mmCIF file of C-alpha atoms in Angstrom:
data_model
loop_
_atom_site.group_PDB
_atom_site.id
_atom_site.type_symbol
_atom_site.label_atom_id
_atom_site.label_comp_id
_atom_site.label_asym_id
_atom_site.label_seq_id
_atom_site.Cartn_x
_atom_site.Cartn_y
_atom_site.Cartn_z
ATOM 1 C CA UNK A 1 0.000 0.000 0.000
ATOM 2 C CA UNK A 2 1.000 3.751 -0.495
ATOM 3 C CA UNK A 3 0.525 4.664 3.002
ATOM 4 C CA UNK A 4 3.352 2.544 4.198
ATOM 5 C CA UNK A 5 6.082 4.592 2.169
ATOM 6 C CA UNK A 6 8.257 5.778 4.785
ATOM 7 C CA UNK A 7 11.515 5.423 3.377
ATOM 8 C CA UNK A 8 11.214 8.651 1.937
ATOM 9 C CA UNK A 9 10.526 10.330 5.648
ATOM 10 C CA UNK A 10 13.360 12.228 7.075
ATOM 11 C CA UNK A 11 16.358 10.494 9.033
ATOM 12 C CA UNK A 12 14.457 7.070 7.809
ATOM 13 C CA UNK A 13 16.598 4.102 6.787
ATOM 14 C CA UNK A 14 16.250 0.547 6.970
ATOM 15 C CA UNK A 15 17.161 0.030 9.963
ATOM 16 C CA UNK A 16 14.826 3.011 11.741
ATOM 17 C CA UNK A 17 11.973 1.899 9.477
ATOM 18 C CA UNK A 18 12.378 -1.898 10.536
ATOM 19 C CA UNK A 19 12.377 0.294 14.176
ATOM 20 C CA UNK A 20 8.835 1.703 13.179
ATOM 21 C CA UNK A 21 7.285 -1.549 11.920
ATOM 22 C CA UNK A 22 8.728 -3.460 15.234
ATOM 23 C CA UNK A 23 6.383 -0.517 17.514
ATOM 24 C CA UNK A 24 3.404 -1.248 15.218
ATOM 25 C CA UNK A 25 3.963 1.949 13.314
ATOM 26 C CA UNK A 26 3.538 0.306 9.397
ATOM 27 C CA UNK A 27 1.542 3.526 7.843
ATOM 28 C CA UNK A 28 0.861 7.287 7.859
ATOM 29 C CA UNK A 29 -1.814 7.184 9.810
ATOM 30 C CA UNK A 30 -0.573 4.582 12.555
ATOM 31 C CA UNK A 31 2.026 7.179 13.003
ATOM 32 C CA UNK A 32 -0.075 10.112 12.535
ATOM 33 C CA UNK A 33 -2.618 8.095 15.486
ATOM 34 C CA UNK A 34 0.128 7.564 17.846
ATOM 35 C CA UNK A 35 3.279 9.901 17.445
ATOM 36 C CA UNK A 36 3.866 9.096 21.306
ATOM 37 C CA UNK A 37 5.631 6.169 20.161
ATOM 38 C CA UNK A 38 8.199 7.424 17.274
ATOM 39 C CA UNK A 39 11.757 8.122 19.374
ATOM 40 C CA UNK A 40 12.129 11.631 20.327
ATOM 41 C CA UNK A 41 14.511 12.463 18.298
ATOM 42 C CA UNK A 42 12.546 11.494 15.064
ATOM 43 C CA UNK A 43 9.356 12.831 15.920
ATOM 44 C CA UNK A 44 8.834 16.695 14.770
ATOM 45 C CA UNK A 45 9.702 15.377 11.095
ATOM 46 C CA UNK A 46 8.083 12.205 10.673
ATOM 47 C CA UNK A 47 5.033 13.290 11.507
ATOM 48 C CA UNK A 48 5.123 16.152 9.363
ATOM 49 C CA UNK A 49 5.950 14.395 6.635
ATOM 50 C CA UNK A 50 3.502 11.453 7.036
ATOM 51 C CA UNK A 51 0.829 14.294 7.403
ATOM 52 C CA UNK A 52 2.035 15.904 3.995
ATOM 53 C CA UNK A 53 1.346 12.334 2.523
ATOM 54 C CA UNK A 54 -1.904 11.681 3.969
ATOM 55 C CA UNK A 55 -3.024 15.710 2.238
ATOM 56 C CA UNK A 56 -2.012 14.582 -0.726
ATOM 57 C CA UNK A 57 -3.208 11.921 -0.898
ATOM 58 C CA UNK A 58 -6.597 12.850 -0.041
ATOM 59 C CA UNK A 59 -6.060 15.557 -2.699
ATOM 60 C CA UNK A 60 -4.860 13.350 -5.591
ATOM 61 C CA UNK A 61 -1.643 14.769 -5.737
ATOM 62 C CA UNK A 62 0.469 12.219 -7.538
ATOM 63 C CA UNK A 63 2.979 14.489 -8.299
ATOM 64 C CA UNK A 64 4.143 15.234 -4.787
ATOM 65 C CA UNK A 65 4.329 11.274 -4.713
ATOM 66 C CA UNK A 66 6.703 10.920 -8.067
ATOM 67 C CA UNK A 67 8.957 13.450 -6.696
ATOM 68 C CA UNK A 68 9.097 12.552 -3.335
ATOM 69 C CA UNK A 69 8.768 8.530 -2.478
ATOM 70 C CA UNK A 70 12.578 6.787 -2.350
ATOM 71 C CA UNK A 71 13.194 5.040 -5.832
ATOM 72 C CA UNK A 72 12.792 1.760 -4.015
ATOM 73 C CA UNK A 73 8.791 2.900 -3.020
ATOM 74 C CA UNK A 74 7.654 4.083 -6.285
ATOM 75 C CA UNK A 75 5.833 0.544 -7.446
ATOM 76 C CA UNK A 76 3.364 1.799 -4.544
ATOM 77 C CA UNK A 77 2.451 4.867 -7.226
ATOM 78 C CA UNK A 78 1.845 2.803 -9.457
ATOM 79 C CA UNK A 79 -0.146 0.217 -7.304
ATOM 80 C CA UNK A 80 -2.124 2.948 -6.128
ATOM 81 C CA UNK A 81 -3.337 4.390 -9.350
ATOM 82 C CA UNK A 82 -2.955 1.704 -12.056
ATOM 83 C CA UNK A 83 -6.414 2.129 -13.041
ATOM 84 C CA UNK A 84 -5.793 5.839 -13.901
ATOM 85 C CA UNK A 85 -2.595 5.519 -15.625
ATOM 86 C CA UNK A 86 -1.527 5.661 -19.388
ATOM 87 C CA UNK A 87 1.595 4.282 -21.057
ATOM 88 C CA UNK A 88 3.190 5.970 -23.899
ATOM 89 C CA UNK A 89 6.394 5.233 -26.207
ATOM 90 C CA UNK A 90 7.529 7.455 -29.056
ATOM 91 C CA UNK A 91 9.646 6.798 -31.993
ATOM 92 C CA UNK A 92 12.019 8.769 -33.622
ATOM 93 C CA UNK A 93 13.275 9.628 -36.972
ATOM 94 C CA UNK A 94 16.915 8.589 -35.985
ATOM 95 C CA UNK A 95 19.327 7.825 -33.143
ATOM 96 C CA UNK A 96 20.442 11.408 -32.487
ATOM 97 C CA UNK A 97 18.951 13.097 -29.679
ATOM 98 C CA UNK A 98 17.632 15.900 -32.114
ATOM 99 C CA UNK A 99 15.620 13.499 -34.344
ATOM 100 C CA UNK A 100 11.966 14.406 -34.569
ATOM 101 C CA UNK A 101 9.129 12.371 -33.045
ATOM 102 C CA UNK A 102 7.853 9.932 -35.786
ATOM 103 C CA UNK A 103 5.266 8.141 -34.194
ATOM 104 C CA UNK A 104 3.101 8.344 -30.845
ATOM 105 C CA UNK A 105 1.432 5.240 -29.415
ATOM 106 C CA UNK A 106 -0.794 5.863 -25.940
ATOM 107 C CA UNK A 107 -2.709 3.456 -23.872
ATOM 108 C CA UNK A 108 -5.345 5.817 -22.236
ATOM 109 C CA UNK A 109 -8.591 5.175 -20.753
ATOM 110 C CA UNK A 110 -8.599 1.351 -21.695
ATOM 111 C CA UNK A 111 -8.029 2.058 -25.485
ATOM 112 C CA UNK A 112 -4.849 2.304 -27.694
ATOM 113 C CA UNK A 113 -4.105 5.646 -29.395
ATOM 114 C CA UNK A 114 -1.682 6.343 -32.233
ATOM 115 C CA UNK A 115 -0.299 9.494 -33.084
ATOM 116 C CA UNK A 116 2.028 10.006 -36.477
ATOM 117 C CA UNK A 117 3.685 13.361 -37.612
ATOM 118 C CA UNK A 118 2.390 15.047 -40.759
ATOM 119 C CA UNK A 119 -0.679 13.601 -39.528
ATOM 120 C CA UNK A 120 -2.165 14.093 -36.381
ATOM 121 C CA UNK A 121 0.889 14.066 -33.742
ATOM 122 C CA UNK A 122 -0.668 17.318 -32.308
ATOM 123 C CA UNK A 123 -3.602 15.637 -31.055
ATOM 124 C CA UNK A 124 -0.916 13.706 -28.632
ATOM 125 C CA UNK A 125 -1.323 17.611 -26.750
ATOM 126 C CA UNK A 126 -5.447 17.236 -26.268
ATOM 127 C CA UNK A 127 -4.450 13.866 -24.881
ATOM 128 C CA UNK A 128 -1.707 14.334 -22.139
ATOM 129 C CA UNK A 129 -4.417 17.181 -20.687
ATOM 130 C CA UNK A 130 -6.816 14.244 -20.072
ATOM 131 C CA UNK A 131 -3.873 12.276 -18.336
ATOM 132 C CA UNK A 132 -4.094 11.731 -14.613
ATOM 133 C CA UNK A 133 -0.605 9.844 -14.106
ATOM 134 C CA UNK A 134 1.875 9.017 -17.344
ATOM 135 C CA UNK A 135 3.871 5.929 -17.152
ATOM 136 C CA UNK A 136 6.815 4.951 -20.165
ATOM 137 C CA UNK A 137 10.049 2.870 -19.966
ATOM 138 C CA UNK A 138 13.482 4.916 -20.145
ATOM 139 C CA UNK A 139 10.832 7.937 -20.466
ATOM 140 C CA UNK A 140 12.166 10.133 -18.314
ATOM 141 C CA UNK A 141 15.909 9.824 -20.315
ATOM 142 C CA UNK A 142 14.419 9.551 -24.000
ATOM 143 C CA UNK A 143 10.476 10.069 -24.168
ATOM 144 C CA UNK A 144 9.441 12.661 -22.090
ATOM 145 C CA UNK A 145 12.656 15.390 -22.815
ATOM 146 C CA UNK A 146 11.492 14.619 -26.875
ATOM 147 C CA UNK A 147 8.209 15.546 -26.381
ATOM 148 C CA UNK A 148 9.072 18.714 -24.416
ATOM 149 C CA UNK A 149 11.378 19.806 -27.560
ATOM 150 C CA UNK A 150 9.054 18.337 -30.473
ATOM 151 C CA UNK A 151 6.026 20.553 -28.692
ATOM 152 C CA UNK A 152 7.536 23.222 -27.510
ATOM 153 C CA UNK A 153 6.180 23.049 -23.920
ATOM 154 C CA UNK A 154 8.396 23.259 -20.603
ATOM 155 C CA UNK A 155 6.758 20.357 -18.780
ATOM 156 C CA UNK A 156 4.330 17.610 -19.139
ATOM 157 C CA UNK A 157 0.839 18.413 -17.632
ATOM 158 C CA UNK A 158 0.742 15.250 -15.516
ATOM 159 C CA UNK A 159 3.274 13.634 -13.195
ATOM 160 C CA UNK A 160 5.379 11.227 -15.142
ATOM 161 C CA UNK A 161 6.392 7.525 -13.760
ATOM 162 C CA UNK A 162 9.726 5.915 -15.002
ATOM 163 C CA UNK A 163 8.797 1.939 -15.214
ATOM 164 C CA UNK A 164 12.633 0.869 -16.032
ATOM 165 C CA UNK A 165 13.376 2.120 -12.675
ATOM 166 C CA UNK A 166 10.681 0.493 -10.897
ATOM 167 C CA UNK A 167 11.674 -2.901 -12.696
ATOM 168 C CA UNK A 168 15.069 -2.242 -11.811
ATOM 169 C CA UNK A 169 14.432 -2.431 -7.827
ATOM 170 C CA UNK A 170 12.336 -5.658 -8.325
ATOM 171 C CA UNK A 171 15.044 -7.367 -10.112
ATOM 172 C CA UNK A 172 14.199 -6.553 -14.038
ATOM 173 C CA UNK A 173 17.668 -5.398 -15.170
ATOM 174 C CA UNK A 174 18.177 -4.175 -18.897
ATOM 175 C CA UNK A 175 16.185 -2.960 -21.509
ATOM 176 C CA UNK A 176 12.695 -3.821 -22.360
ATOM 177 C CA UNK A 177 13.489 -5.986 -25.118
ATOM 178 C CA UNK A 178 15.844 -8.106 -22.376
ATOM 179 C CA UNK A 179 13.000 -7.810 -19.923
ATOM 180 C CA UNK A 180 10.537 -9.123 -22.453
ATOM 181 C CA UNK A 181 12.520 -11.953 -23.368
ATOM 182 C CA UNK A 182 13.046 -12.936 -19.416
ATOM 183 C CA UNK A 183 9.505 -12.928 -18.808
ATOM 184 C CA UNK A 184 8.819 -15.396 -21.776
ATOM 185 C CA UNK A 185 6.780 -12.482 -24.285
ATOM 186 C CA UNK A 186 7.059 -12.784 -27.874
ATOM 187 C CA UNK A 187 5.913 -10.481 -30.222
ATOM 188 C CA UNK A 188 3.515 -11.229 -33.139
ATOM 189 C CA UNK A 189 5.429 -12.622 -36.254
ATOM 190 C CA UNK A 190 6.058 -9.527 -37.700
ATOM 191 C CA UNK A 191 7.256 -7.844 -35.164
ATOM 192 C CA UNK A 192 9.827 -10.927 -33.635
ATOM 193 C CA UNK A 193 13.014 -8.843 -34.560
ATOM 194 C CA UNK A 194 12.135 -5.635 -34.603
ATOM 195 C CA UNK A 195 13.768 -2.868 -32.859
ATOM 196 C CA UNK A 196 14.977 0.857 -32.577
ATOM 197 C CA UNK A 197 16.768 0.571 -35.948
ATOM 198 C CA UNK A 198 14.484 -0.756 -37.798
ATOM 199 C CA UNK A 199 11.735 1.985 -36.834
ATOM 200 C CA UNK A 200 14.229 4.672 -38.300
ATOM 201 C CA UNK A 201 13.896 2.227 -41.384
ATOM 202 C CA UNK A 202 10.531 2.782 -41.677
ATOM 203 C CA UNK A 203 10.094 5.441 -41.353
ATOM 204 C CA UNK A 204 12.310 6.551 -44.098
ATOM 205 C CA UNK A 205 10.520 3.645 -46.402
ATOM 206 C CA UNK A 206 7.499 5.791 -45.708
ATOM 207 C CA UNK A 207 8.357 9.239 -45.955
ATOM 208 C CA UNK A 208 11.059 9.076 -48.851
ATOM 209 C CA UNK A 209 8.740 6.010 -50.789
ATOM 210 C CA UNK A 210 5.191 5.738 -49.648
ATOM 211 C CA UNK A 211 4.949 2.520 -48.383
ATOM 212 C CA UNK A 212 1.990 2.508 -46.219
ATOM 213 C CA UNK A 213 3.098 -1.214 -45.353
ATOM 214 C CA UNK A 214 6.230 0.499 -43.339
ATOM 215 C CA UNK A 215 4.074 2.835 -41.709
ATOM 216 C CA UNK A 216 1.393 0.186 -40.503
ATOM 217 C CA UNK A 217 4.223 -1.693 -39.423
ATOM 218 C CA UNK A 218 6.430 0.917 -37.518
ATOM 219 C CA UNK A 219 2.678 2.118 -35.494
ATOM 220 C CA UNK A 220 2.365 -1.632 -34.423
ATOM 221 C CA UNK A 221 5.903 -1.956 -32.896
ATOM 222 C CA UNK A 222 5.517 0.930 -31.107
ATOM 223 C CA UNK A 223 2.050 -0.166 -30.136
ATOM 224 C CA UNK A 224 3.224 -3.322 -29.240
ATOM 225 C CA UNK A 225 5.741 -1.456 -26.441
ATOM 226 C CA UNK A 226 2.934 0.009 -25.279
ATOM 227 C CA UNK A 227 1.230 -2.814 -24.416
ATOM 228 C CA UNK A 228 4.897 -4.606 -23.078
ATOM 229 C CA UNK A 229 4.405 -1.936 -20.059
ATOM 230 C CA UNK A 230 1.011 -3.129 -19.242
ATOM 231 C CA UNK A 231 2.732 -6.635 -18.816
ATOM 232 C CA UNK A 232 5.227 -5.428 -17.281
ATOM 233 C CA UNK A 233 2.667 -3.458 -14.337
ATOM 234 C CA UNK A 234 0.867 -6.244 -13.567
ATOM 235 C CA UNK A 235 3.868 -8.183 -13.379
ATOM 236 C CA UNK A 236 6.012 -5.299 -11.255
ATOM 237 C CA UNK A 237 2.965 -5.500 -9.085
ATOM 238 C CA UNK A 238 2.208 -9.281 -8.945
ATOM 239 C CA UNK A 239 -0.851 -9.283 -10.484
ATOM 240 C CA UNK A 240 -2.357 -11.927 -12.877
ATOM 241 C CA UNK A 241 -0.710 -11.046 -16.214
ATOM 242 C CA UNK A 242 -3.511 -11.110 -19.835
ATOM 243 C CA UNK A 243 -2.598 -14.122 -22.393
ATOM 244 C CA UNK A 244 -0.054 -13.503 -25.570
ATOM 245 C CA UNK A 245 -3.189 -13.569 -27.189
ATOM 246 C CA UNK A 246 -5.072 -11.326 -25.149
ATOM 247 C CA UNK A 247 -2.666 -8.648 -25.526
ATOM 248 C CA UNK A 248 -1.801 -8.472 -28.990
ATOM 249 C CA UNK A 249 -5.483 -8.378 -30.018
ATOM 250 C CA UNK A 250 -5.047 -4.607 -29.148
ATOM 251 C CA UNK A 251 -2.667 -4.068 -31.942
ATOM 252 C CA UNK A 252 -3.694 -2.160 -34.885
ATOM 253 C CA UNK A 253 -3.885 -4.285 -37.744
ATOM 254 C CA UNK A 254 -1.344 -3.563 -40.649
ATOM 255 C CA UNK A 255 -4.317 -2.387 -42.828
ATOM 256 C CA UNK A 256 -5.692 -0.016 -40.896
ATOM 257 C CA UNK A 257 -6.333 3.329 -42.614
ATOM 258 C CA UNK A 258 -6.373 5.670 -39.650
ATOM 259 C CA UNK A 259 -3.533 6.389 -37.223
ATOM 260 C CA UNK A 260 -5.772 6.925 -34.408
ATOM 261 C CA UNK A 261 -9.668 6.875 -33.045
ATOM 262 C CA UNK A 262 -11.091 9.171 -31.358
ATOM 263 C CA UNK A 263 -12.987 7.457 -28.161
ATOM 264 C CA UNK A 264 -16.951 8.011 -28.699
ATOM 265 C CA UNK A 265 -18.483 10.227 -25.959
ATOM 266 C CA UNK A 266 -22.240 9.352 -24.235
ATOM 267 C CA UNK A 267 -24.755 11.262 -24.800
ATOM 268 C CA UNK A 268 -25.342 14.204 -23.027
ATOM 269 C CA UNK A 269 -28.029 16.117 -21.174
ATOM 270 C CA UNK A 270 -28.668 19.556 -21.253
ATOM 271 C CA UNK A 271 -26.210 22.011 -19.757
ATOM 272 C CA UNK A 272 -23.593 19.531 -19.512
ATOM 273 C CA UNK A 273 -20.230 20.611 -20.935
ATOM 274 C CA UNK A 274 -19.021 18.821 -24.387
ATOM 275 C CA UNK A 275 -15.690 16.476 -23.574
ATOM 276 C CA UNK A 276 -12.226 16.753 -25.790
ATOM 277 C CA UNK A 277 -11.695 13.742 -27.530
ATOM 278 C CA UNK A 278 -9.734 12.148 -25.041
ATOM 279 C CA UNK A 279 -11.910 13.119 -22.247
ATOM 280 C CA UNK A 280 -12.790 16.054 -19.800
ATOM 281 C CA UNK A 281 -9.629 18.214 -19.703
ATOM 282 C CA UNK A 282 -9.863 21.060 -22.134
ATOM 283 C CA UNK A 283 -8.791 20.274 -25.164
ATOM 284 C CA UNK A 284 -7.029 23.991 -25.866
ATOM 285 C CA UNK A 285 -4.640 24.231 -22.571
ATOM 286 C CA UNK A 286 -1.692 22.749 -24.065
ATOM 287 C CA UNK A 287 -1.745 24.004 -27.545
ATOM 288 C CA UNK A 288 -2.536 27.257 -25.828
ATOM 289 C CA UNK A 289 0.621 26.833 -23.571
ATOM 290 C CA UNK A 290 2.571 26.283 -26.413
ATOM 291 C CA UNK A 291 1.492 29.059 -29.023
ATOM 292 C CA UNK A 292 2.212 31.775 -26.174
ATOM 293 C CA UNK A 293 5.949 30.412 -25.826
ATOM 294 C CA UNK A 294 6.826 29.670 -29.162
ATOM 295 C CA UNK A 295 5.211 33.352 -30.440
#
């Protein structure tokens, strides 16, 4: 559970936090309940701290949680709010750190979205306002400082959650393609040896030549990296894991015309307000945010 992130607490270690759970002190609010029995010495801070967690908590501040919880207590983020979280992975145009973004895929809201410049890799902006808590693998190295440059925009409008680090303190060393291999996951047939490299292939095959097949293809690896990190959560988290089968059924197909859908919004009653595409947030902040720094 969340509420028993303490490592994070002032003057806590292993040892002192073995301490707390020897007096019966396991959460927040078991300290916050009975602060007569944290040492002297410890007191004054602990407690403050435990009571910043509990406000934020009770204010859905997941940010104060990203930046704050020990590396070794982030799965509990995660745990928390996997039901609210969305997993992106970006592709680029080549190995330099300049490259532009090629392609965009997003799990949010319990469907997949695609995103693909020249085409609609703006909409990606109407989407991370709708985001609660963003999750990605090597994100906060590669991803996330991409998508700052590509849009122009000096922060994400969500919290952001690294998942290589969080697989990294249960034991998941290495890439994701290592990772993937160690938990027994193979890709569909067409996608078996596919990698970085070969995305900057495609690309190229689609922007110097047309080939739709190399775009359909490039939006399905990334897609299907997408989809790794929901393995990989319920697996981080020891939860029951969805069939090969299961989870490649989400893949766009390689004929697909579009590069994305948007969700379809119920109906709604009078005096109700309409919904962006990708939910409530409005669908102009970020774009907005972005035309007043770039002029």
């Amino acid at each position: 559970m969340i509420t028993e992130a303490l490592l994070h607490c002032p003057g806590i270690g292993p040892a002192r936090f073995d301490k707390l759970r020897s007096l019966g002190l396991r959460t927040w609010y078991d300290i916050l309940e009975r602060p007569d029995r944290v040492p002297a010495a410890w007191q004054e801070a602990l407690v403050g701290e435990c009571q910043r967690c509990v406000d934020a908590l009770d204010t859905s501040n997941i940010d104060y949680f990203v930046k704050y919880l020990a590396p070794s207590d982030r799965w509990r983020i995660l745990d928390r709010y996997l039901e609210q979280t969305s997993f992106f992975d970006i592709e680029t145009a080549g190995l330099e750190y300049d490259d532009p973004i090629t392609v965009v895929a997003c799990w949010h809201r319990g469907r997949l979205h695609t995103f693909v410049e020249n085409q609609n890799l703006d909409d990606l902006l109407d989407l991370l306002d709708d985001v609660t808590l963003l999750a990605s693998f090597n994100g906060g190295s590669f991803d996330v400082p991409r998508v700052l440059t590509a849009f122009h925009i000096p922060e994400l409008p969500c919290p952001h959650l690294d998942l290589r680090w969080l697989c990294y303190h249960h034991g998941f060393r290495g890439g994701l393609k290592e990772i993937k291999s160690r938990l027994g996951i193979a890709r569909p047939p067409d996608l078996a040896d596919a990698d970085g490299a070969l995305a900057v292939r495609l690309w190229a095959r689609w922007e110097h030549f047309d080939e739709r097949g190399a775009r359909d293809l490039l939006i399905r690896y990334c897609a299907s990296d997408v989809l790794l990190l929901l393995t990989l959560s319920d697996c981080i988290l020891k939860r029951s894991q969805p069939t090969v089968e299961d989870l490649w059924s989400y893949l766009p197909s390689a004929e697909r015309e579009g590069a994305t859908a948007s969700p379809t919004t119920a109906p709604r009653g009078p005096g109700v307000a309409p919904e962006g595409a990708f939910g409530a947030a409005s669908p102009s902040r970020m774009r907005a945010l972005r035309s007043r720094l770039v002029g």
